[in-house]
Each structure stands twice: as C-alpha cells, then as structure tokens.
Short mmCIF file of C-alpha atoms in Angstrom, two decimals:
data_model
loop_
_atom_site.label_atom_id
_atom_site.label_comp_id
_atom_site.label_asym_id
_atom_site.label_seq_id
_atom_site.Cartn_x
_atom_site.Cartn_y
_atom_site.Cartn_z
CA UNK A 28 124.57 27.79 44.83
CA UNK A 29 126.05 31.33 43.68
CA UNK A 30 124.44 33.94 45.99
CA UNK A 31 124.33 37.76 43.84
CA UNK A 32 123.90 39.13 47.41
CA UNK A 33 125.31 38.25 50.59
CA UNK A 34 121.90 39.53 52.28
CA UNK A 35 119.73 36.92 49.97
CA UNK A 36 122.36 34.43 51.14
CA UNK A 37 121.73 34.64 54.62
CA UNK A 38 117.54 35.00 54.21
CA UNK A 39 118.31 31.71 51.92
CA UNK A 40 120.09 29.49 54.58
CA UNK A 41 117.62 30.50 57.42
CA UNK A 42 114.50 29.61 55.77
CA UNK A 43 116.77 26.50 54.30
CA UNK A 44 117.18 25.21 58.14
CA UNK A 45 113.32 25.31 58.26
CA UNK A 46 112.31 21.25 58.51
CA UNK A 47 111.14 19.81 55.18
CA UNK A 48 112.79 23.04 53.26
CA UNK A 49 115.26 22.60 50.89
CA UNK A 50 117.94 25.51 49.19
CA UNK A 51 115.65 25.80 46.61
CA UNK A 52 112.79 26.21 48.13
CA UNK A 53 113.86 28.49 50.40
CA UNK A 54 115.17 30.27 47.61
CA UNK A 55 111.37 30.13 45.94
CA UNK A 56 109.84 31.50 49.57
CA UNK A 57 112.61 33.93 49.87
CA UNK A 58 112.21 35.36 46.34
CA UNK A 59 108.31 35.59 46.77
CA UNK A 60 108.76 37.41 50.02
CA UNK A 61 110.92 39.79 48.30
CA UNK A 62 108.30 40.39 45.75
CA UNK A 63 105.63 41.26 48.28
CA UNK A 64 104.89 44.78 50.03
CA UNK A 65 107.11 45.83 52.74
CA UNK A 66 104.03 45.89 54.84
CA UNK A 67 103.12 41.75 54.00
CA UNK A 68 106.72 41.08 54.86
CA UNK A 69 106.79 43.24 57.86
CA UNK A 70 103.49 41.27 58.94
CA UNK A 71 104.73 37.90 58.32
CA UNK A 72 108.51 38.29 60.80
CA UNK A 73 105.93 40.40 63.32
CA UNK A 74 103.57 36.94 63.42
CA UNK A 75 106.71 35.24 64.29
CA UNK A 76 108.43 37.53 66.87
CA UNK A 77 104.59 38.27 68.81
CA UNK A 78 104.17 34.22 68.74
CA UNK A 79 107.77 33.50 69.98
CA UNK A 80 107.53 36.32 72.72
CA UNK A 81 103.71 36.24 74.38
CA UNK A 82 102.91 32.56 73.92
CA UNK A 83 102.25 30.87 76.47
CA UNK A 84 101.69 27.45 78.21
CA UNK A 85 98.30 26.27 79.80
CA UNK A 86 99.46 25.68 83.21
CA UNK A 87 96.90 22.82 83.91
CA UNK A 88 97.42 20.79 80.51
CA UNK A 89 100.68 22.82 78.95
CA UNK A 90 98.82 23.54 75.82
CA UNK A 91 99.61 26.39 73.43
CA UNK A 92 97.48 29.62 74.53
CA UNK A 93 97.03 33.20 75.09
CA UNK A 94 96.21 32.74 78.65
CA UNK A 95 97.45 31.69 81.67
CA UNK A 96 94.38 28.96 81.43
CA UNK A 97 93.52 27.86 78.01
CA UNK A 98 90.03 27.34 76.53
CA UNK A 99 89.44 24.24 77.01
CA UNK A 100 90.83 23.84 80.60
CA UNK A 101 88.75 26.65 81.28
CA UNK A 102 85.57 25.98 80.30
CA UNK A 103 83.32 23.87 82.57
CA UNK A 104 81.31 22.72 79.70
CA UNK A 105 83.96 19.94 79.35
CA UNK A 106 84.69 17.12 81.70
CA UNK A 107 87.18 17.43 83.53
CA UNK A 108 87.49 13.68 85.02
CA UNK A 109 88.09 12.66 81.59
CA UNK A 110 92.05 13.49 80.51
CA UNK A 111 93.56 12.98 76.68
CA UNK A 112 97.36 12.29 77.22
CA UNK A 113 98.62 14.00 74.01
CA UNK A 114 102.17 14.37 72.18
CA UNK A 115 101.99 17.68 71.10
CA UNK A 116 99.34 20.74 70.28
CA UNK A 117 98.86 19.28 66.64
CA UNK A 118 97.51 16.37 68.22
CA UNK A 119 95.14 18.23 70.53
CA UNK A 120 93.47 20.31 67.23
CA UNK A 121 93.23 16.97 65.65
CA UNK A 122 91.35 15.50 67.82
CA UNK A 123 89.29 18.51 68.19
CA UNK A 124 88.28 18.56 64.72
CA UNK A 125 86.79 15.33 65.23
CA UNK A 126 84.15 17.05 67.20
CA UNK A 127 83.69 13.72 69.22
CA UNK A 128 85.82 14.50 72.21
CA UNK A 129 84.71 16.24 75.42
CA UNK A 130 87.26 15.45 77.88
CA UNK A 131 90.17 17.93 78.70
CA UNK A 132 93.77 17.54 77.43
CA UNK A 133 97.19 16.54 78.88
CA UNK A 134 100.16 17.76 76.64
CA UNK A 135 103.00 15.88 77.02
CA UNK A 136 105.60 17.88 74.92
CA UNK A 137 107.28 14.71 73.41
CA UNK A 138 107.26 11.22 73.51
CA UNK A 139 110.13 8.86 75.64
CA UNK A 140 112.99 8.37 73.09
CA UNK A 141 116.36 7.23 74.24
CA UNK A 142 117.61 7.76 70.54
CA UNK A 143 117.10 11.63 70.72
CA UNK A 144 117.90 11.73 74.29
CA UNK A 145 114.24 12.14 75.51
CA UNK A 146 113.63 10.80 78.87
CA UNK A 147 110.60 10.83 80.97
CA UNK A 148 111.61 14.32 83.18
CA UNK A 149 112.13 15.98 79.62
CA UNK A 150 107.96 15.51 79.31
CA UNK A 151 105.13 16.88 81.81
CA UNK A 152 104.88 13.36 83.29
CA UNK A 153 104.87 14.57 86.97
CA UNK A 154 102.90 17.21 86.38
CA UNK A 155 100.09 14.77 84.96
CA UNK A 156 100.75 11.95 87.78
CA UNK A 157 100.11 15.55 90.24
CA UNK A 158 96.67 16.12 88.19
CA UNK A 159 95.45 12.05 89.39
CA UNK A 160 96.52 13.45 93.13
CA UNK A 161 94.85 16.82 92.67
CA UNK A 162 91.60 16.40 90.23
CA UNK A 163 88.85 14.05 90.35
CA UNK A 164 89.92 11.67 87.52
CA UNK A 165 88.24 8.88 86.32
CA UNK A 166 89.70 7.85 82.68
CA UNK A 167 92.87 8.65 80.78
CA UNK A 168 93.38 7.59 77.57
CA UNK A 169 96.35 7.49 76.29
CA UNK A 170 96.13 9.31 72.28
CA UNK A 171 99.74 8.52 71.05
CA UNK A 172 101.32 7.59 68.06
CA UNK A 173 101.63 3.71 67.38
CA UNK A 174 105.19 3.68 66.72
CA UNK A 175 107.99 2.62 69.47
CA UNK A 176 108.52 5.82 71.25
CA UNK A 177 104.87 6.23 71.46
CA UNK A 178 104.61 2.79 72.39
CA UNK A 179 107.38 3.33 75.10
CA UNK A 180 105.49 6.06 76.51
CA UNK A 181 102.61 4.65 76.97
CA UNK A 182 103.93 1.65 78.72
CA UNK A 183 105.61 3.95 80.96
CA UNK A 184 103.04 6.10 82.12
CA UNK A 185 100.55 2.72 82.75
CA UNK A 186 103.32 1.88 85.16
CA UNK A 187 103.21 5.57 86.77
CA UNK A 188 99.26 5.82 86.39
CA UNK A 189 98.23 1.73 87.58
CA UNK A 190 98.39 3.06 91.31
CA UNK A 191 95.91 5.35 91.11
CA UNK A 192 91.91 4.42 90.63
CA UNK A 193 91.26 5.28 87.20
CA UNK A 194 90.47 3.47 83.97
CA UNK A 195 93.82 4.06 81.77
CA UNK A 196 92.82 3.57 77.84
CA UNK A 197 94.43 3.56 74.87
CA UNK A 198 92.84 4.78 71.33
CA UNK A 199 92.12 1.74 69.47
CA UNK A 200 94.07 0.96 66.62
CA UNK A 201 92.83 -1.02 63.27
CA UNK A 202 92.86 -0.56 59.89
CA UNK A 203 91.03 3.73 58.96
CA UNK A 204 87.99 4.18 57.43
CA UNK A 205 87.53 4.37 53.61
CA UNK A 206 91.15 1.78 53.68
CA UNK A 207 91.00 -0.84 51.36
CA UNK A 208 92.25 -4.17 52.72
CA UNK A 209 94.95 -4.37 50.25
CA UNK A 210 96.79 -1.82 50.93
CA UNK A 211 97.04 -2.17 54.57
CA UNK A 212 100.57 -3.40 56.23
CA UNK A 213 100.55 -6.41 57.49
CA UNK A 214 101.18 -5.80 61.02
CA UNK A 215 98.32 -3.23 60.88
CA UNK A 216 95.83 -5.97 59.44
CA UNK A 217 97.43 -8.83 61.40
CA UNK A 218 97.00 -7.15 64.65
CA UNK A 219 93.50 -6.15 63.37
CA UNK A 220 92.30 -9.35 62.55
CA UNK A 221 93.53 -10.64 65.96
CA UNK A 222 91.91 -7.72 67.82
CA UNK A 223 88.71 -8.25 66.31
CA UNK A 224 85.69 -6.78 67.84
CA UNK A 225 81.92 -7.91 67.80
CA UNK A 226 79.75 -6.69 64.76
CA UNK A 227 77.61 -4.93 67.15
CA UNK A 228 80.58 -2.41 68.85
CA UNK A 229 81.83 -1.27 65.72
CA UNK A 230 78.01 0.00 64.84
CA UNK A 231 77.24 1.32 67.50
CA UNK X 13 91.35 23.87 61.79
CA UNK X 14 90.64 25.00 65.83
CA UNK X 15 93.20 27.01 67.12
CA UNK X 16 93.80 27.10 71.00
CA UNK X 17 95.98 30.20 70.53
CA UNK X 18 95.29 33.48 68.34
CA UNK X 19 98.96 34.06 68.22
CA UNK X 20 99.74 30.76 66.96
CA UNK X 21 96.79 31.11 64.24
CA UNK X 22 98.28 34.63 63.15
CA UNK X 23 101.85 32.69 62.38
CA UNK X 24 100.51 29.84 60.58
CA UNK X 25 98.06 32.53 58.28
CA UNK X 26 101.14 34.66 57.45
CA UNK X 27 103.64 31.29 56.81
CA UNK X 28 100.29 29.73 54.85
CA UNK X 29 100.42 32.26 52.35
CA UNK X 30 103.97 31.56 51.01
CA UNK X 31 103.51 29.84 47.58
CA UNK X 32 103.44 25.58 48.05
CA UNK X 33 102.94 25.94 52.06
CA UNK X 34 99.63 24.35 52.97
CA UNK X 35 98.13 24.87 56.53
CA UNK X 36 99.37 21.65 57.83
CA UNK X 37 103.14 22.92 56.84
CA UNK X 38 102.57 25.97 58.12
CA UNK X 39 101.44 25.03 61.50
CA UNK X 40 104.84 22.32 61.69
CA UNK X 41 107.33 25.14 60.61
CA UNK X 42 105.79 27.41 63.04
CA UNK X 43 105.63 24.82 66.41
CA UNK X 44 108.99 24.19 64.82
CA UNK X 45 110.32 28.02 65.52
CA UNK X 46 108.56 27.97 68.60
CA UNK X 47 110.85 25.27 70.27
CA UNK X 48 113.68 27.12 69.05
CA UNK X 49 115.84 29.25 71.17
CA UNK X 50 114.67 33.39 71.26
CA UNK X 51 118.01 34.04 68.99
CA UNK X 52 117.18 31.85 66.39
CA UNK X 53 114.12 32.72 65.56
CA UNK X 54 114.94 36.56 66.35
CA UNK X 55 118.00 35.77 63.42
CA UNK X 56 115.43 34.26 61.10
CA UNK X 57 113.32 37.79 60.96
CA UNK X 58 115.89 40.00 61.12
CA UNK X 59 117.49 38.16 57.97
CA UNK X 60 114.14 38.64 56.09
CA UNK X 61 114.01 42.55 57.79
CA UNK X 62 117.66 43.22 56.36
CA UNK X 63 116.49 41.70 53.08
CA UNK X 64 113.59 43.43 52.28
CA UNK X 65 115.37 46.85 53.66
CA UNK X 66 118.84 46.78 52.17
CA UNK X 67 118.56 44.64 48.80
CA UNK X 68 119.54 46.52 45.70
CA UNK X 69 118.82 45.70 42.23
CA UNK X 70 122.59 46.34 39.57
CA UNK X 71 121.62 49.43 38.17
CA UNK X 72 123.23 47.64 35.01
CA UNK X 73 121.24 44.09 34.93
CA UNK X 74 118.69 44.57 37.52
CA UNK X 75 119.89 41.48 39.24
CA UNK X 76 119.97 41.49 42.79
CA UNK X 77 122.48 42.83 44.26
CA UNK X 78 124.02 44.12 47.72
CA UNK X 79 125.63 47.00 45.64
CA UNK X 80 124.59 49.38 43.20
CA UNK X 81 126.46 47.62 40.73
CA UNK X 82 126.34 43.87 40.90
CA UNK X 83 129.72 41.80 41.19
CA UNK X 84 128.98 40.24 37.51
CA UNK X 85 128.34 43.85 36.04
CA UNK X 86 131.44 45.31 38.00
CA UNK X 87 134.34 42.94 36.71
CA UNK X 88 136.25 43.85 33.80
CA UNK X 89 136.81 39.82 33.68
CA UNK X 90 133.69 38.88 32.20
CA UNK X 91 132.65 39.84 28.61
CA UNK X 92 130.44 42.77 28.29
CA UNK X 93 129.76 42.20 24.73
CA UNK X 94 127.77 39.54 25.83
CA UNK X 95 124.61 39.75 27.58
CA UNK X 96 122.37 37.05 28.72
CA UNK X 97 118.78 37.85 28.94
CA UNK X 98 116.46 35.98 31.75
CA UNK X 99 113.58 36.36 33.60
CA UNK X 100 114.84 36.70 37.00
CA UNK X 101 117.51 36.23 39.26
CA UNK X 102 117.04 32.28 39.98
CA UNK X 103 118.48 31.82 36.28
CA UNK X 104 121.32 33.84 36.70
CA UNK X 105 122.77 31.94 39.23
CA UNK X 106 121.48 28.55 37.48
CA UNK X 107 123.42 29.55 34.65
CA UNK X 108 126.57 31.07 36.96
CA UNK X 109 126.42 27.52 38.27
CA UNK X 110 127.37 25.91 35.16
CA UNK X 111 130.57 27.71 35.08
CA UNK X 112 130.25 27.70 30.90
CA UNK X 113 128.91 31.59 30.62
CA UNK X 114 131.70 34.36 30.46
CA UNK X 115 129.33 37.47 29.61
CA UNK X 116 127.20 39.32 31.92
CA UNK X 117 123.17 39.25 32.50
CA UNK X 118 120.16 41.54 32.03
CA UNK X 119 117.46 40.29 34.41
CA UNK X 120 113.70 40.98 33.10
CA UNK X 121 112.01 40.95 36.14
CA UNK X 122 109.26 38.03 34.79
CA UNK X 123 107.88 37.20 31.49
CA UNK X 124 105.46 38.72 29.36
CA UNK X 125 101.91 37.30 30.33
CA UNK X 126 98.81 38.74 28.98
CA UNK X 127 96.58 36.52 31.83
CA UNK X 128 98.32 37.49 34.42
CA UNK X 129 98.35 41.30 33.38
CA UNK X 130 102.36 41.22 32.20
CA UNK X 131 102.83 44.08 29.66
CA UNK X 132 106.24 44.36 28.26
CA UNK X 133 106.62 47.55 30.28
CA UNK X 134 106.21 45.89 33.75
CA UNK X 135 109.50 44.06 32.72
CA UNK X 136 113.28 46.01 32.11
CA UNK X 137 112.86 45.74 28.32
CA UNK X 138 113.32 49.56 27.77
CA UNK X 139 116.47 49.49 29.62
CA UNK X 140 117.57 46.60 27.86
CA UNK X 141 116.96 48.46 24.53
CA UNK X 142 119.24 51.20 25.87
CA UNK X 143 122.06 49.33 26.79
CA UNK X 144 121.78 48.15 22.95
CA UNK X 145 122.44 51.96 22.69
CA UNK X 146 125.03 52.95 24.91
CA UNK X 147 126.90 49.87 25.68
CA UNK X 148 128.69 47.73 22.68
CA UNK X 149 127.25 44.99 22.90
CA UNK X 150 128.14 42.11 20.05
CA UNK X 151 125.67 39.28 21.28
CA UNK X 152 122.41 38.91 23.16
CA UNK X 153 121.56 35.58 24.09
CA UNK X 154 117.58 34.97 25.08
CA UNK X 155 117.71 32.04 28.19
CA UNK X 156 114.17 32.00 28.73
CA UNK X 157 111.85 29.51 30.13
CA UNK X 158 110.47 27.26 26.53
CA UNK X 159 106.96 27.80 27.43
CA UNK X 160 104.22 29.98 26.23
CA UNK X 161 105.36 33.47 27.92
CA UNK X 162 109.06 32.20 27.46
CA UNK X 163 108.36 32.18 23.72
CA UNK X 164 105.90 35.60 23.73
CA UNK X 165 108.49 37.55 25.18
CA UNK X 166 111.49 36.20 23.10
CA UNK X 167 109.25 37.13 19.88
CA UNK X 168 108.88 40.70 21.46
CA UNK X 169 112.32 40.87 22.62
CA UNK X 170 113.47 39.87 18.89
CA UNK X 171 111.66 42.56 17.40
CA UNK X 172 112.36 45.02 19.48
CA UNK X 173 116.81 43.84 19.29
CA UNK X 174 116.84 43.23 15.48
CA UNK X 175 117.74 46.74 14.19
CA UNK X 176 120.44 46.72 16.54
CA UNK X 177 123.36 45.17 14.73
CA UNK X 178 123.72 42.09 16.82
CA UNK X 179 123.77 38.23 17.04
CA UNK X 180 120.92 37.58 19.00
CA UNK X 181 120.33 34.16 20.22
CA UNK X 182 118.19 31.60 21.85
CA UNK X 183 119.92 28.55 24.59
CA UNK X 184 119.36 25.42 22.42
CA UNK X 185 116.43 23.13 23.13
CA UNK X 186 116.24 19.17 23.08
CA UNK X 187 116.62 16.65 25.11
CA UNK X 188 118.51 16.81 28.37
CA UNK X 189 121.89 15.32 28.90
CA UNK X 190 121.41 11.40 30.13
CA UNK X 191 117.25 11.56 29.56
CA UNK X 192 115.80 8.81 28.28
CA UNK X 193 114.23 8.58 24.60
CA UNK X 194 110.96 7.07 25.93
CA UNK X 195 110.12 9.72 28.78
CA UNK X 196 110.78 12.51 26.76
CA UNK X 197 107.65 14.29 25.97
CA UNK X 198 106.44 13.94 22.16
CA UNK X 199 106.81 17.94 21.40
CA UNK X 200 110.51 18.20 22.44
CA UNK X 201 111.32 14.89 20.65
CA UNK X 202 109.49 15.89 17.71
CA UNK X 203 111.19 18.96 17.70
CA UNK X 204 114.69 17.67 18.19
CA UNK X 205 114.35 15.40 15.21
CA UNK X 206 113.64 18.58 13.18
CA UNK X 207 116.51 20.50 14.53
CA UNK X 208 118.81 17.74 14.61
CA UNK X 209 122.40 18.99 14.38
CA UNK X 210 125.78 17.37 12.59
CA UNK X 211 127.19 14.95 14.97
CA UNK X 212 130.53 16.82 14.83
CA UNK X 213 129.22 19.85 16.54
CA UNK X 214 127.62 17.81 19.35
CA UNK X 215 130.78 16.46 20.05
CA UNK X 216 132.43 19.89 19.50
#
C-alpha cells in the first residue's frame, strides 16, 4: 500500500493490528474517523484511554467494573452459594442476557492452553479454590467452551474442586434450539443422541 | 447487551459507531485493547490524535498529505499535463499501486449525490476548473467509481471541462482481467460486447 502521509500510515497499521482488521479496513475506519468532528474523534481515543486507565477488576469474581465490588457480587439479591466458572466478561453478559441465571460469577481470565503457553497460575484458579474455603458454596458449574482447552480446564478444576462438598456441573451440551438435524456435526449429534435425556426433563 | 462496567460500555458505543463494526466487534476489539500493555493502547490514540491534528490536504490535489504540497504534486518527475480525477484518496493510492499512471491527481472529496445532500460545490470541482486555468494541463482523465453518482458527476465534470481545450477521458470499463464470462453481471457484459475493441489494441 502507498501511504500519501506518513501520519495516515501510522493511524493505518495501528488500527490494522486490531484482531479481525485488515489494511483495508483499517484504512476504511481510519478514513471515516478522519471525516468526523474533531470532537467525535476526540471522544472515541478518550473512551479508550478512561477504559484502559480506571477499569478495574471485581476482587471477589475478577469481572470487568467500575468498582472495587461489581454489581453482581454486590448485590444480595443473587445467590451467592451458586458460582458460574466463566472464560472471560463476554461470557458473563451472555449469560446474563439469558435472564435465567441468578447465581454469582467466577472469571477465569482464560482457559488452560499449553499451545499459547497458558497454564493454570496464568488464570484465577486459586483465587476460586480460596472462594470454596471462604464462602458458603454449594454448586459450581462449570460454563466453558466445548473445545479442548475448555475441555482441559474443566477437567482440571474437577480435580482441584472434588475435595470440597459441592455439586460441580457442567452446562449441558446438545444440539441449539431452532438447529435442524442436518446440519449438525456429527460429534455434536453423536454425543447427543448418546446423552439423551427423558421427554419429560427437556419440558420441563 | 448488560454491561457490568460503564467504562467498558462507553468504548464499545464510540468503536460501534465506526462504519461495518457491530456491537459484538466492538466489545472484542475493545477487551482486546484492554489486555494490551498501557503503551500500546496509549500509541493507538495518540496515532489517531496526531492524525486528526496534523493531516494536511495538497493545496494542489487535495489529497492527503503531511505537507502543504503532496509528494505526487511536488515532483517535477511525474507529468503535470496529466491529471487524474477521483473521488478520494483510497483511489489515488489504488491507482499509485498499479505503477502504470505517470501524471498527478485531483482528489474530489466524494461524488455528487443528490440523496445524500452532495452538491457539486461540497466537492473541489471549482478548484479543479481553475487549475484548467492556470496550470497547462493537456489531459484529464475521470477514474470514478461506474455507478450512479460515479456517472452523475463525470456528466457534470464533462460539462463543466469541455471548453477547456483538453482530452478528457474516462478509465475503460469491461470485464476484469482473469473474470469469468459466466459471473460477470449481464450490464457490464452487455456493455463490453458494444464497446468491444480491435484485438490489436488489447494486446497493445
């Protein structure tokens, strides 16, 4: 690419090492910033620079917030014996938009993968295996992703979780809602198939 | 979406309203930032900061330009006689990539677009006109986009050029170099059958 300006250049290759952007796009974004109000643009870098400097980490469940305490840990409306073990914060909002979760959250901050060089002290394992000394718990399921690191993880922290008296459960897996059967993989359908559940459960 | 941070909700807004960024790629791109060091993300906003504060447009071509006068203007290489019309700055350096154009550029600024409330005097067609006037200029060459405001403003453009005693010419249109007869679109095949040239000059 033939930069005009050695200033666009540099705005180019910054929003190019954005995940999921390529040159062009972050040409596109670039461009349409440049097009907008010094005030938008001015708004948009401040977002980033307040985020990046006064965010901060729920000390109980090390979810995103803007306290010390965040919402949900906060709020006694909740229960607090029941404990989501979660990958990230996108995971946390997705399961709150469901609407059908009252527990509180545990946020891992990654998931075990030797490949990237993630091991277990890398994630806020010991501070959740300190929260089965410290709270009341009674269930925590385990919300990961069904893929091998998630997979690892979860076998993992069964092994660090077994000792204490709790029910440790995972979120079931199956084939979504609205899926047609055809279209399904074959491990999802053969594992469904063999995981099959009584008419009555899956009504109730 | 439900939020557990008002900081994080203010960066995914502002990165949400960049053109093709939904709010599920807004909200990666910004947890992305987050987990990057404080220098990175402080050399992301400063590069759009410098942008939007030090970017000059050639007082020649209007393209963008760290200088007054842009690199393309200022060399006594490139043919002056011949300028290049387009709508912004992404075709000059589409065109500067091809490494076939010797003359210089005049950058419009955008398209003439009734709908979207484009008169030809939000674009640098006056200035255009003048360098018809002051500058001796043999050729003008109209790259635009071959759609509807591509093909409003070349009309206007024409008119306004052809009692200036100039060639003034369009970029040829057909179909592109290794596409396939049966996925070209009826319109440009149609088209290219009428305006079929002599095989010699393809070849040329």
């Amino acid at each position: 690419m033939h930069f005009s300006s050695k200033l666009l250049e540099q705005a180019v290759d910054e929003f190019g090492r954005l995940p999921g952007i390529g040159r062009k796009t972050a040409l596109r974004l670039v461009l349409h910033l440049l097009n907008q109000p010094d005030a938008d643009v001015n708004r948009f870098t401040a977002s980033l620079n307040n985020l990046k400097e006064h965010i901060k980490y729920c000390k109980t469940c090390f979810n995103i917030s803007d306290l010390e305490t965040c919402e949900i840990c906060a709020t006694a409306k909740r229960d607090h014996g029941l404990i989501c073990v979660v990958e990230d914060t996108r995971d946390v909002m997705a399961i709150e938009n469901t609407n059908q979760y009252n527990g509180v959250y545990h946020v891992l901050g990654g998931l075990i993968s030797p490949m990237d060089g993630v091991g277990p002290s890398d994630l806020k394992i010991d501070a959740l295996v300190e929260r089965m000394r410290n709270e009341k718990v009674s269930e925590v399921i385990l919300a990961l992703s069904a893929t091998m690191e998630g997979d690892t993880t979860i076998f993992y922290l069964y092994r660090k979780l077994k000792e204490f008296n709790i029910h440790i459960s995972t979120i079931a897996r199956g084939i979504a809602f609205g899926g047609e059967l055809e279209y399904v993989d074959e491990i999802t359908l053969g594992r469904s198939i063999a995981t099959r559940v009584p008419y009555e459960r899956n009504v109730g």
